[in-house]
Amino acid sequence: MITLKNYACGEWTAGDEEGRVLHHAVTGEKIATCSSRGLDFAAMLAWGRTKGGPTLRAMHFPERAALLKTMAATLNENLEELHHIAASYGATRHDAMLDIEGGIGALGFFGSMGAKKLPPSGFLTDGESIPLSKPGHFAGRHIYVPLEGVAIQVNAYNFPAWGMLEKLAPSLLAGMPSIVKPATPTAWLAFRMVQILIDSGVMPPGTLQLICGSVGDLFDHLTCQDVISFTGSASTGEKIRSHPRVVRNAVRVNIEADSLNAIVLGPDVAPGSPDMEHFTEEVLREMTIKAGQKCTAIRRVLVPADKEQALIDALVEKLRSVRVGDPQREGVRMGPLVDRAALESARRGIEQLGGETEVVFGDPHKTEFEGEGTEGGFFMEPILLRATNPDTAQAVHDIEIFGPVATILAYRDVDEALRLARRGGGSLVASVYSEDEDFIREMTFGLAPYHGRLMMMSATAAPESTGHGVVMPHLVHGGPGRAGGGEELGGPRSLHHYMQRIALQGDPARLDRLCAPASS
């Protein structure tokens, strides 16, 4: 088996115990172990603050952008190996591209943005000078400067590459080093990517460290200059936010948590129409990509009551064609869940919804799938549920089944559609398919306060859409309430999470000189 080592204080080191065992999602075989026991977490933070931070802050934005571009090019040279690793946790080629190439693409995006749109300085200005006196010799303005701590990444298992790189790119561009803690089930991929970057000599000392295993007492040593960026369960997010050191030092915490995302079919959409076809394809895609293990996946399918059966018939026909099995086998569309715990959790969730739903497609206990050795894997075929009484159903709005499962809920009018969608308590994304502009307007402004992103789809836009579940670095990612209340990405906005905005006051000419780019 492979031992996933930690990269701490400039050295690769294994934990002083065997640690947790990782299993191959397709076959169930043991493939790796990882542990962080014995690491000096306080020393890791000090290393980042004293080595990585000063180095990055001494660079201006275009220089940091060049670092991101070099990182992307280095990882691109190792794609086949990275895809092989991704298959071990159940990713098809397409799944892995969203994760690996998607993450590398985020590096490239921020590298390009930093080179083309950010000034040759180490700080950002925010607006113009503001006169604060009638004679005009006293003014104020705002700037952003890098924090002098370390960005702590705690990532989810579903996107070990993209989840790491989409956080790493803006933190490095902002001038802040990172400590990455990948989720254990898929830590092999994150480990290998960090290993490639470190061993290639791309990363300046102290700018990137890795923990494979528990974070130990890491949070006990955080200061007001550090940042935590977490993706995972709401319960873990709550523990992070309430950590005594985090509370006492007002440590910045950005959280992306659970999300019961919805897709809504407009009353005007007729069976057999282009909008209906695009709608059903989107539901199918979101149920099957990464076996439904996405924070942005569609969990609730809202449909007009008079079109419910037509939608069920169309979806069932598509689901019957989905081939499930070894993701490296030609023609297989969906692989297994990441591990046995994930499989058991998904089955348990379906049972919990049993009192208010009925299964209209799929068997959560099916055991035969395509490919040799799959009998030991963690497979589940897509499961489509129907809420028997949407008016009284509650569990479908409370329990996120992190797997290839979606529930259909019928609604009578726009008010009920809004009420059902909003009962998710805050979501990352929702999609609405309709050609009725009045319906679109009502849904947009009725859903906006409860979501981080909305896709308002038409037959014109759908063919060019990047997809309900695809997060683009140009736009913000996050959501209110249950979704964690955080925000990532969004182009230049993403740098603000790793910088301090400060108000400067004084002679306006002096402020202009202070805020001028270094080259002017």
Short mmCIF file of C-alpha atoms in Angstrom, two decimals:
data_model
loop_
_atom_site.label_atom_id
_atom_site.label_comp_id
_atom_site.label_asym_id
_atom_site.label_seq_id
_atom_site.Cartn_x
_atom_site.Cartn_y
_atom_site.Cartn_z
CA MET A 1 0.00 0.00 0.00
CA ILE A 2 0.97 3.62 -0.51
CA THR A 3 1.77 5.77 2.52
CA LEU A 4 0.44 9.29 2.07
CA LYS A 5 2.98 11.53 3.73
CA ASN A 6 2.56 15.04 5.09
CA TYR A 7 4.54 18.02 3.83
CA ALA A 8 5.41 20.13 6.86
CA CYS A 9 8.08 22.77 7.44
CA GLY A 10 9.79 21.92 4.16
CA GLU A 11 9.98 18.14 4.72
CA TRP A 12 7.97 15.05 3.75
CA THR A 13 7.08 13.05 6.84
CA ALA A 14 4.80 10.11 7.62
CA GLY A 15 2.61 10.00 10.70
CA ASP A 16 3.95 7.94 13.59
CA GLU A 17 1.14 5.38 13.27
CA GLU A 18 -0.34 3.36 10.40
CA GLY A 19 -3.40 5.57 10.48
CA ARG A 20 -6.55 5.30 8.42
CA VAL A 21 -6.75 2.88 5.50
CA LEU A 22 -8.09 4.04 2.13
CA HIS A 23 -9.98 1.58 -0.08
CA HIS A 24 -10.38 1.34 -3.85
CA ALA A 25 -13.99 2.37 -4.56
CA VAL A 26 -14.40 -0.09 -7.44
CA THR A 27 -12.95 -3.24 -5.86
CA GLY A 28 -12.91 -2.45 -2.13
CA GLU A 29 -9.19 -3.33 -1.93
CA LYS A 30 -6.86 -1.48 0.44
CA ILE A 31 -4.74 1.04 -1.48
CA ALA A 32 -3.20 3.54 0.96
CA THR A 33 -2.77 4.66 4.55
CA CYS A 34 -2.41 8.12 6.00
CA SER A 35 -1.79 9.69 9.39
CA SER A 36 -0.74 13.09 10.70
CA ARG A 37 0.00 12.00 14.26
CA GLY A 38 3.27 13.45 15.48
CA LEU A 39 3.17 16.60 13.36
CA ASP A 40 4.04 19.89 15.05
CA PHE A 41 1.06 21.95 13.86
CA ALA A 42 2.23 25.13 15.60
CA ALA A 43 5.54 24.84 13.74
CA MET A 44 3.69 24.41 10.43
CA LEU A 45 1.83 27.66 11.00
CA ALA A 46 5.03 29.43 12.00
CA TRP A 47 6.78 28.11 8.87
CA GLY A 48 4.03 29.48 6.66
CA ARG A 49 3.99 32.85 8.42
CA THR A 50 7.77 33.36 8.47
CA LYS A 51 8.80 31.70 5.18
CA GLY A 52 5.90 31.63 2.76
CA GLY A 53 4.11 34.83 3.73
CA PRO A 54 7.04 37.27 3.40
CA THR A 55 8.05 35.70 0.08
CA LEU A 56 4.58 36.08 -1.41
CA ARG A 57 4.07 39.60 -0.06
CA ALA A 58 7.38 40.66 -1.62
CA MET A 59 5.95 39.70 -5.01
CA HIS A 60 3.50 41.87 -6.93
CA PHE A 61 0.31 40.49 -8.47
CA PRO A 62 1.73 39.71 -11.94
CA GLU A 63 4.60 37.78 -10.30
CA ARG A 64 2.16 35.76 -8.18
CA ALA A 65 0.06 35.22 -11.31
CA ALA A 66 3.12 33.80 -13.08
CA LEU A 67 3.52 31.33 -10.20
CA LEU A 68 -0.07 30.13 -10.73
CA LYS A 69 0.52 29.66 -14.45
CA THR A 70 3.68 27.63 -13.77
CA MET A 71 1.78 25.47 -11.29
CA ALA A 72 -0.92 24.81 -13.89
CA ALA A 73 1.62 23.89 -16.56
CA THR A 74 3.43 21.54 -14.17
CA LEU A 75 0.25 19.68 -13.22
CA ASN A 76 -0.84 19.47 -16.87
CA GLU A 77 2.26 17.38 -17.56
CA ASN A 78 0.94 14.64 -15.26
CA LEU A 79 -2.70 14.31 -16.31
CA GLU A 80 -2.71 10.59 -17.08
CA GLU A 81 -1.31 9.65 -13.69
CA LEU A 82 -3.79 11.96 -11.96
CA HIS A 83 -6.71 10.43 -13.89
CA HIS A 84 -5.55 6.94 -12.89
CA ILE A 85 -5.65 7.96 -9.23
CA ALA A 86 -9.09 9.56 -9.67
CA ALA A 87 -10.49 6.26 -10.99
CA SER A 88 -9.59 4.66 -7.65
CA TYR A 89 -12.29 6.68 -5.90
CA GLY A 90 -14.90 6.02 -8.58
CA ALA A 91 -14.48 8.91 -11.02
CA THR A 92 -15.22 8.34 -14.69
CA ARG A 93 -13.02 10.14 -17.21
CA HIS A 94 -15.58 12.95 -17.42
CA ASP A 95 -15.91 13.14 -13.63
CA ALA A 96 -12.14 13.39 -13.27
CA MET A 97 -11.90 16.11 -15.91
CA LEU A 98 -14.32 18.28 -13.92
CA ASP A 99 -12.11 17.77 -10.88
CA ILE A 100 -8.55 17.71 -12.25
CA GLU A 101 -8.70 19.81 -15.41
CA GLY A 102 -11.31 21.99 -13.71
CA GLY A 103 -8.94 22.69 -10.83
CA ILE A 104 -5.98 23.32 -13.12
CA GLY A 105 -8.25 25.59 -15.15
CA ALA A 106 -8.96 27.61 -12.01
CA LEU A 107 -5.20 28.11 -11.55
CA GLY A 108 -4.98 29.27 -15.16
CA PHE A 109 -7.96 31.59 -14.80
CA PHE A 110 -6.53 33.36 -11.76
CA GLY A 111 -3.08 33.40 -13.33
CA SER A 112 -4.48 35.14 -16.40
CA MET A 113 -6.62 37.51 -14.34
CA GLY A 114 -3.68 38.48 -12.15
CA ALA A 115 -1.47 39.15 -15.15
CA LYS A 116 -4.02 41.17 -17.13
CA LYS A 117 -6.25 42.90 -14.60
CA LEU A 118 -4.33 43.39 -11.36
CA PRO A 119 -1.78 46.16 -10.76
CA PRO A 120 2.00 45.71 -10.42
CA SER A 121 1.75 46.07 -6.65
CA GLY A 122 1.03 43.90 -3.63
CA PHE A 123 -2.23 45.54 -2.60
CA LEU A 124 -5.59 46.49 -4.13
CA THR A 125 -7.33 49.82 -4.11
CA ASP A 126 -11.07 50.04 -3.42
CA GLY A 127 -12.59 53.14 -4.96
CA GLU A 128 -11.29 56.68 -5.28
CA SER A 129 -10.30 59.26 -2.70
CA ILE A 130 -13.20 60.65 -0.66
CA PRO A 131 -13.01 64.34 0.38
CA LEU A 132 -13.44 64.72 4.14
CA SER A 133 -12.97 68.49 4.50
CA LYS A 134 -14.20 71.55 2.61
CA PRO A 135 -10.72 72.98 1.81
CA GLY A 136 -9.80 69.56 0.37
CA HIS A 137 -6.59 68.83 2.28
CA PHE A 138 -8.02 65.90 4.25
CA ALA A 139 -9.38 62.81 2.52
CA GLY A 140 -9.87 59.10 2.88
CA ARG A 141 -9.78 55.98 0.70
CA HIS A 142 -9.82 52.21 1.08
CA ILE A 143 -7.24 49.59 0.16
CA TYR A 144 -6.85 45.81 0.61
CA VAL A 145 -3.56 44.42 1.94
CA PRO A 146 -2.60 40.72 2.40
CA LEU A 147 -3.17 39.21 5.80
CA GLU A 148 0.04 37.98 7.46
CA GLY A 149 -1.15 34.54 8.47
CA VAL A 150 -1.85 31.21 6.77
CA ALA A 151 -4.90 30.05 4.83
CA ILE A 152 -6.11 26.73 6.25
CA GLN A 153 -7.94 24.60 3.70
CA VAL A 154 -10.16 21.80 4.94
CA ASN A 155 -11.58 20.18 1.82
CA ALA A 156 -14.35 17.69 0.96
CA TYR A 157 -13.79 14.26 -0.57
CA ASN A 158 -15.82 14.81 -3.75
CA PHE A 159 -13.43 17.26 -5.45
CA PRO A 160 -9.92 16.61 -4.06
CA ALA A 161 -8.23 18.43 -6.97
CA TRP A 162 -10.59 21.29 -7.80
CA GLY A 163 -11.49 21.88 -4.15
CA MET A 164 -7.82 22.39 -3.32
CA LEU A 165 -6.81 24.44 -6.35
CA GLU A 166 -9.82 26.77 -6.41
CA LYS A 167 -8.87 27.85 -2.87
CA LEU A 168 -5.12 27.81 -3.43
CA ALA A 169 -5.20 30.04 -6.52
CA PRO A 170 -6.83 33.12 -4.92
CA SER A 171 -4.99 32.74 -1.60
CA LEU A 172 -1.58 32.66 -3.32
CA LEU A 173 -2.57 35.49 -5.67
CA ALA A 174 -3.65 37.54 -2.65
CA GLY A 175 -0.23 36.91 -1.05
CA MET A 176 -1.13 34.28 1.55
CA PRO A 177 0.45 30.79 1.99
CA SER A 178 -1.74 27.70 2.47
CA ILE A 179 -1.91 24.55 4.53
CA VAL A 180 -4.07 21.98 2.71
CA LYS A 181 -6.01 19.27 4.54
CA PRO A 182 -7.79 16.98 2.03
CA ALA A 183 -10.61 14.66 3.07
CA THR A 184 -9.12 11.25 3.80
CA PRO A 185 -11.10 9.01 1.36
CA THR A 186 -9.67 10.80 -1.69
CA ALA A 187 -6.47 12.24 -0.16
CA TRP A 188 -4.27 10.26 -2.56
CA LEU A 189 -5.02 12.65 -5.43
CA ALA A 190 -4.38 15.82 -3.42
CA PHE A 191 -1.20 14.26 -1.98
CA ARG A 192 0.14 13.43 -5.42
CA MET A 193 -0.65 16.89 -6.83
CA VAL A 194 1.13 18.60 -3.93
CA GLN A 195 4.03 16.16 -4.30
CA ILE A 196 4.36 17.05 -8.00
CA LEU A 197 4.37 20.77 -7.24
CA ILE A 198 6.87 20.50 -4.39
CA ASP A 199 9.25 18.06 -6.07
CA SER A 200 9.30 20.16 -9.26
CA GLY A 201 10.65 23.13 -7.32
CA VAL A 202 7.74 25.34 -8.39
CA MET A 203 6.60 26.36 -4.91
CA PRO A 204 8.61 28.90 -2.90
CA PRO A 205 9.42 27.56 0.60
CA GLY A 206 6.56 27.85 3.06
CA THR A 207 3.87 28.71 0.49
CA LEU A 208 2.28 25.23 0.43
CA GLN A 209 2.05 22.55 3.13
CA LEU A 210 -0.07 19.38 3.34
CA ILE A 211 -1.76 17.44 6.13
CA CYS A 212 -2.90 13.89 5.32
CA GLY A 213 -4.97 12.93 8.33
CA SER A 214 -6.34 14.80 11.33
CA VAL A 215 -5.74 18.53 11.88
CA GLY A 216 -4.80 17.74 15.48
CA ASP A 217 -4.38 20.90 17.55
CA LEU A 218 -3.86 23.13 14.49
CA PHE A 219 -6.78 25.40 15.34
CA ASP A 220 -5.41 25.97 18.85
CA HIS A 221 -2.62 28.08 17.33
CA LEU A 222 -4.58 30.34 14.98
CA THR A 223 -4.43 34.12 15.14
CA CYS A 224 -6.50 36.98 13.74
CA GLN A 225 -4.26 36.92 10.66
CA ASP A 226 -5.20 33.37 9.66
CA VAL A 227 -8.12 32.24 7.50
CA ILE A 228 -10.06 28.95 7.52
CA SER A 229 -11.72 27.86 4.29
CA PHE A 230 -13.88 24.78 4.84
CA THR A 231 -15.99 22.63 2.53
CA GLY A 232 -17.97 19.81 4.13
CA SER A 233 -20.84 19.02 6.44
CA ALA A 234 -22.81 21.64 8.34
CA SER A 235 -22.09 19.86 11.63
CA THR A 236 -18.32 20.05 11.12
CA GLY A 237 -18.64 23.66 10.00
CA GLU A 238 -20.44 24.46 13.24
CA LYS A 239 -17.61 22.91 15.26
CA ILE A 240 -15.04 24.99 13.39
CA ARG A 241 -16.95 28.23 13.88
CA SER A 242 -17.39 27.57 17.60
CA HIS A 243 -13.78 26.58 18.30
CA PRO A 244 -12.63 28.72 21.28
CA ARG A 245 -9.52 30.02 19.51
CA VAL A 246 -11.51 30.89 16.39
CA VAL A 247 -14.07 32.76 18.46
CA ARG A 248 -11.54 34.51 20.71
CA ASN A 249 -9.34 35.75 17.85
CA ALA A 250 -12.18 36.38 15.37
CA VAL A 251 -10.44 34.10 12.88
CA ARG A 252 -12.00 34.44 9.45
CA VAL A 253 -14.01 31.36 8.51
CA ASN A 254 -15.50 30.68 5.09
CA ILE A 255 -17.83 27.67 4.97
CA GLU A 256 -19.53 25.80 2.16
CA ALA A 257 -21.78 23.16 3.69
CA ASP A 258 -24.88 21.07 2.91
CA SER A 259 -27.23 22.13 0.14
CA LEU A 260 -30.56 20.71 -1.01
CA ASN A 261 -30.42 22.32 -4.45
CA ALA A 262 -33.58 22.49 -6.56
CA ILE A 263 -34.49 22.60 -10.24
CA VAL A 264 -37.88 24.00 -11.27
CA LEU A 265 -39.87 23.25 -14.41
CA GLY A 266 -42.08 26.16 -15.49
CA PRO A 267 -45.85 25.64 -15.97
CA ASP A 268 -45.50 26.68 -19.62
CA VAL A 269 -43.10 23.86 -20.55
CA ALA A 270 -44.83 21.17 -22.59
CA PRO A 271 -43.82 17.48 -22.70
CA GLY A 272 -41.64 16.83 -25.71
CA SER A 273 -40.56 20.48 -26.03
CA PRO A 274 -36.88 21.54 -26.19
CA ASP A 275 -37.15 22.97 -22.66
CA MET A 276 -38.45 19.65 -21.32
CA GLU A 277 -35.62 17.78 -23.04
CA HIS A 278 -32.98 20.14 -21.64
CA PHE A 279 -34.58 19.90 -18.19
CA THR A 280 -34.57 16.09 -18.06
CA GLU A 281 -31.01 15.95 -19.40
CA GLU A 282 -29.88 18.33 -16.65
CA VAL A 283 -31.51 16.20 -13.94
CA LEU A 284 -29.94 13.06 -15.40
CA ARG A 285 -26.52 14.68 -15.57
CA GLU A 286 -26.65 15.94 -11.99
CA MET A 287 -27.81 12.57 -10.65
CA THR A 288 -24.98 10.66 -12.34
CA ILE A 289 -21.89 12.93 -12.43
CA LYS A 290 -19.57 11.72 -9.65
CA ALA A 291 -22.43 9.41 -8.59
CA GLY A 292 -24.32 12.46 -7.32
CA GLN A 293 -21.54 13.30 -4.86
CA LYS A 294 -21.52 17.03 -5.50
CA CYS A 295 -22.46 19.90 -3.22
CA THR A 296 -24.18 21.51 -6.20
CA ALA A 297 -26.06 18.40 -7.38
CA ILE A 298 -29.84 18.54 -7.89
CA ARG A 299 -31.64 16.96 -4.92
CA ARG A 300 -35.20 18.27 -5.42
CA VAL A 301 -37.03 18.35 -8.76
CA LEU A 302 -40.02 20.72 -8.71
CA VAL A 303 -42.59 20.14 -11.47
CA PRO A 304 -46.14 21.37 -12.16
CA ALA A 305 -48.64 18.79 -10.89
CA ASP A 306 -50.22 18.34 -14.32
CA LYS A 307 -46.81 17.44 -15.83
CA GLU A 308 -45.50 15.22 -13.04
CA GLN A 309 -46.20 11.88 -14.72
CA ALA A 310 -44.84 13.05 -18.07
CA LEU A 311 -41.61 14.10 -16.37
CA ILE A 312 -41.34 10.83 -14.47
CA ASP A 313 -41.81 8.86 -17.69
CA ALA A 314 -39.14 10.91 -19.49
CA LEU A 315 -36.63 10.61 -16.64
CA VAL A 316 -37.17 6.89 -16.12
CA GLU A 317 -36.56 6.27 -19.82
CA LYS A 318 -33.23 8.11 -19.59
CA LEU A 319 -32.20 6.46 -16.32
CA ARG A 320 -32.73 2.99 -17.79
CA SER A 321 -29.92 3.70 -20.28
CA VAL A 322 -27.35 4.60 -17.59
CA ARG A 323 -24.57 2.02 -17.32
CA VAL A 324 -23.08 1.77 -13.82
CA GLY A 325 -19.79 0.03 -13.04
CA ASP A 326 -16.02 0.30 -13.29
CA PRO A 327 -15.44 3.90 -14.43
CA GLN A 328 -12.52 2.83 -16.63
CA ARG A 329 -14.77 0.47 -18.59
CA GLU A 330 -15.90 1.83 -21.96
CA GLY A 331 -19.53 2.95 -22.00
CA VAL A 332 -19.89 3.24 -18.22
CA ARG A 333 -21.51 6.55 -17.30
CA MET A 334 -21.45 6.33 -13.51
CA GLY A 335 -18.97 4.81 -11.10
CA PRO A 336 -19.27 3.90 -7.40
CA LEU A 337 -19.59 6.09 -4.34
CA VAL A 338 -16.33 6.97 -2.67
CA ASP A 339 -16.35 4.41 0.16
CA ARG A 340 -18.53 2.09 2.21
CA ALA A 341 -19.50 4.81 4.67
CA ALA A 342 -20.80 6.95 1.80
CA LEU A 343 -22.78 4.02 0.37
CA GLU A 344 -24.33 3.17 3.72
CA SER A 345 -25.15 6.83 4.36
CA ALA A 346 -26.96 7.11 1.01
CA ARG A 347 -28.98 3.95 1.67
CA ARG A 348 -29.85 5.18 5.14
CA GLY A 349 -30.99 8.50 3.73
CA ILE A 350 -33.34 6.77 1.26
CA GLU A 351 -34.83 4.81 4.15
CA GLN A 352 -35.33 8.03 6.13
CA LEU A 353 -37.29 9.51 3.23
CA GLY A 354 -39.38 6.35 2.90
CA GLY A 355 -42.27 7.65 4.97
CA GLU A 356 -42.98 10.50 2.57
CA THR A 357 -41.67 9.26 -0.79
CA GLU A 358 -41.98 6.31 -3.14
CA VAL A 359 -39.27 4.89 -5.40
CA VAL A 360 -40.13 5.35 -9.07
CA PHE A 361 -36.80 4.07 -10.39
CA GLY A 362 -33.86 2.11 -9.04
CA ASP A 363 -32.91 -0.36 -6.32
CA PRO A 364 -30.58 1.03 -3.64
CA HIS A 365 -29.48 -2.52 -2.73
CA LYS A 366 -28.62 -3.74 -6.22
CA THR A 367 -25.25 -5.54 -6.17
CA GLU A 368 -24.43 -6.47 -9.78
CA PHE A 369 -22.61 -3.88 -11.88
CA GLU A 370 -20.37 -3.78 -14.96
CA GLY A 371 -16.73 -4.80 -14.69
CA GLU A 372 -14.63 -7.48 -13.01
CA GLY A 373 -14.20 -7.21 -9.25
CA THR A 374 -17.03 -4.76 -8.77
CA GLU A 375 -18.75 -7.04 -6.27
CA GLY A 376 -16.47 -5.56 -3.59
CA GLY A 377 -17.06 -1.96 -4.64
CA PHE A 378 -19.36 0.74 -3.30
CA PHE A 379 -21.95 0.98 -6.06
CA MET A 380 -25.51 2.24 -6.19
CA GLU A 381 -27.62 2.76 -9.28
CA PRO A 382 -29.47 6.09 -9.71
CA ILE A 383 -32.55 6.34 -7.49
CA LEU A 384 -35.50 8.56 -8.42
CA LEU A 385 -38.03 9.26 -5.68
CA ARG A 386 -41.43 10.95 -5.72
CA ALA A 387 -42.91 12.86 -2.79
CA THR A 388 -46.35 11.34 -2.18
CA ASN A 389 -47.63 14.51 -0.49
CA PRO A 390 -45.42 17.57 -1.17
CA ASP A 391 -47.57 19.74 1.13
CA THR A 392 -46.61 17.76 4.23
CA ALA A 393 -43.22 16.32 3.22
CA GLN A 394 -40.42 17.62 5.43
CA ALA A 395 -37.55 15.12 5.37
CA VAL A 396 -36.90 15.82 1.67
CA HIS A 397 -36.06 19.40 2.68
CA ASP A 398 -33.91 18.36 5.65
CA ILE A 399 -31.90 15.30 4.59
CA GLU A 400 -29.27 15.65 1.88
CA ILE A 401 -28.54 12.24 0.39
CA PHE A 402 -25.00 12.59 -0.93
CA GLY A 403 -25.37 10.17 -3.81
CA PRO A 404 -27.25 9.52 -7.09
CA VAL A 405 -30.67 10.33 -5.61
CA ALA A 406 -33.25 13.00 -6.48
CA THR A 407 -36.85 13.55 -5.36
CA ILE A 408 -39.71 14.85 -7.51
CA LEU A 409 -42.11 17.28 -5.83
CA ALA A 410 -45.27 18.45 -7.62
CA TYR A 411 -46.45 22.04 -7.18
CA ARG A 412 -49.76 23.76 -8.03
CA ASP A 413 -48.73 27.39 -8.65
CA VAL A 414 -45.79 29.77 -8.50
CA ASP A 415 -46.28 30.53 -4.80
CA GLU A 416 -46.06 26.85 -3.91
CA ALA A 417 -43.02 26.39 -6.15
CA LEU A 418 -41.27 29.21 -4.31
CA ARG A 419 -42.32 27.88 -0.92
CA LEU A 420 -41.01 24.38 -1.68
CA ALA A 421 -37.70 25.60 -3.09
CA ARG A 422 -37.10 27.94 -0.16
CA ARG A 423 -37.72 25.17 2.38
CA GLY A 424 -34.19 23.97 1.67
CA GLY A 425 -33.14 26.65 4.14
CA GLY A 426 -30.46 28.17 1.92
CA SER A 427 -28.84 26.55 -1.10
CA LEU A 428 -25.81 26.89 -3.33
CA VAL A 429 -27.73 26.87 -6.62
CA ALA A 430 -31.17 26.51 -8.18
CA SER A 431 -32.22 26.27 -11.83
CA VAL A 432 -35.49 27.32 -13.46
CA TYR A 433 -36.52 26.24 -16.98
CA SER A 434 -39.23 28.34 -18.60
CA GLU A 435 -40.03 30.62 -21.54
CA ASP A 436 -42.55 32.61 -19.45
CA GLU A 437 -40.79 35.86 -18.53
CA ASP A 438 -43.28 36.70 -15.77
CA PHE A 439 -42.69 33.29 -14.15
CA ILE A 440 -38.92 33.73 -14.49
CA ARG A 441 -39.07 37.15 -12.84
CA GLU A 442 -41.13 35.90 -9.90
CA MET A 443 -38.84 32.91 -9.39
CA THR A 444 -35.66 34.98 -9.71
CA PHE A 445 -36.47 37.52 -7.04
CA GLY A 446 -38.34 35.00 -4.89
CA LEU A 447 -35.38 32.59 -4.81
CA ALA A 448 -32.50 35.09 -4.81
CA PRO A 449 -32.35 35.71 -1.02
CA TYR A 450 -32.05 31.97 -0.38
CA HIS A 451 -29.39 31.07 -2.98
CA GLY A 452 -25.82 31.82 -3.98
CA ARG A 453 -26.41 31.24 -7.69
CA LEU A 454 -29.44 30.96 -9.98
CA MET A 455 -29.65 29.55 -13.50
CA MET A 456 -32.66 30.99 -15.33
CA MET A 457 -32.72 28.75 -18.39
CA SER A 458 -34.36 28.98 -21.80
CA ALA A 459 -34.15 26.83 -24.92
CA THR A 460 -31.70 29.40 -26.28
CA ALA A 461 -29.30 29.39 -23.33
CA ALA A 462 -29.48 25.69 -22.37
CA PRO A 463 -27.34 24.28 -25.23
CA GLU A 464 -24.48 26.59 -24.25
CA SER A 465 -24.87 26.23 -20.49
CA THR A 466 -21.94 24.99 -18.43
CA GLY A 467 -24.47 23.14 -16.26
CA HIS A 468 -26.39 23.47 -13.01
CA GLY A 469 -23.63 21.87 -10.95
CA VAL A 470 -20.55 23.43 -12.55
CA VAL A 471 -18.90 26.20 -10.54
CA MET A 472 -17.14 28.86 -12.65
CA PRO A 473 -14.24 30.87 -11.19
CA HIS A 474 -15.68 34.07 -12.71
CA LEU A 475 -18.74 33.94 -10.42
CA VAL A 476 -19.19 33.65 -6.67
CA HIS A 477 -19.75 30.22 -5.14
CA GLY A 478 -21.50 29.74 -1.81
CA GLY A 479 -24.92 30.22 -0.30
CA PRO A 480 -26.81 31.42 2.77
CA GLY A 481 -28.19 29.47 5.70
CA ARG A 482 -27.79 25.73 5.46
CA ALA A 483 -25.29 26.16 2.60
CA GLY A 484 -22.84 27.66 5.10
CA GLY A 485 -23.19 31.40 4.60
CA GLY A 486 -19.83 31.56 2.83
CA GLU A 487 -18.59 32.81 -0.51
CA GLU A 488 -15.67 31.76 -2.69
CA LEU A 489 -14.38 32.65 -6.16
CA GLY A 490 -16.04 35.47 -8.11
CA GLY A 491 -12.96 36.68 -9.99
CA PRO A 492 -11.15 39.52 -8.14
CA ARG A 493 -13.68 39.26 -5.27
CA SER A 494 -12.07 35.99 -4.16
CA LEU A 495 -8.86 37.75 -3.13
CA HIS A 496 -10.72 39.86 -0.57
CA HIS A 497 -11.20 36.83 1.70
CA TYR A 498 -7.43 36.71 2.24
CA MET A 499 -6.85 40.45 2.59
CA GLN A 500 -7.64 43.18 5.11
CA ARG A 501 -9.61 46.19 3.90
CA ILE A 502 -8.38 49.30 5.63
CA ALA A 503 -9.48 52.94 5.52
CA LEU A 504 -6.62 55.41 5.02
CA GLN A 505 -6.96 59.09 5.95
CA GLY A 506 -4.72 62.05 5.26
CA ASP A 507 -3.51 64.49 2.61
CA PRO A 508 -5.16 63.35 -0.67
CA ALA A 509 -1.89 63.82 -2.59
CA ARG A 510 -0.09 61.61 -0.06
CA LEU A 511 -2.83 58.96 -0.31
CA ASP A 512 -2.52 59.00 -4.09
CA ARG A 513 1.24 58.47 -3.82
CA LEU A 514 0.78 55.64 -1.31
CA CYS A 515 -1.78 53.91 -3.51
CA ALA A 516 0.06 54.31 -6.81
CA PRO A 517 1.40 51.09 -8.44
CA ALA A 518 5.09 50.50 -7.84
CA SER A 519 6.00 51.00 -11.50
CA SER A 520 4.46 54.49 -11.82
#
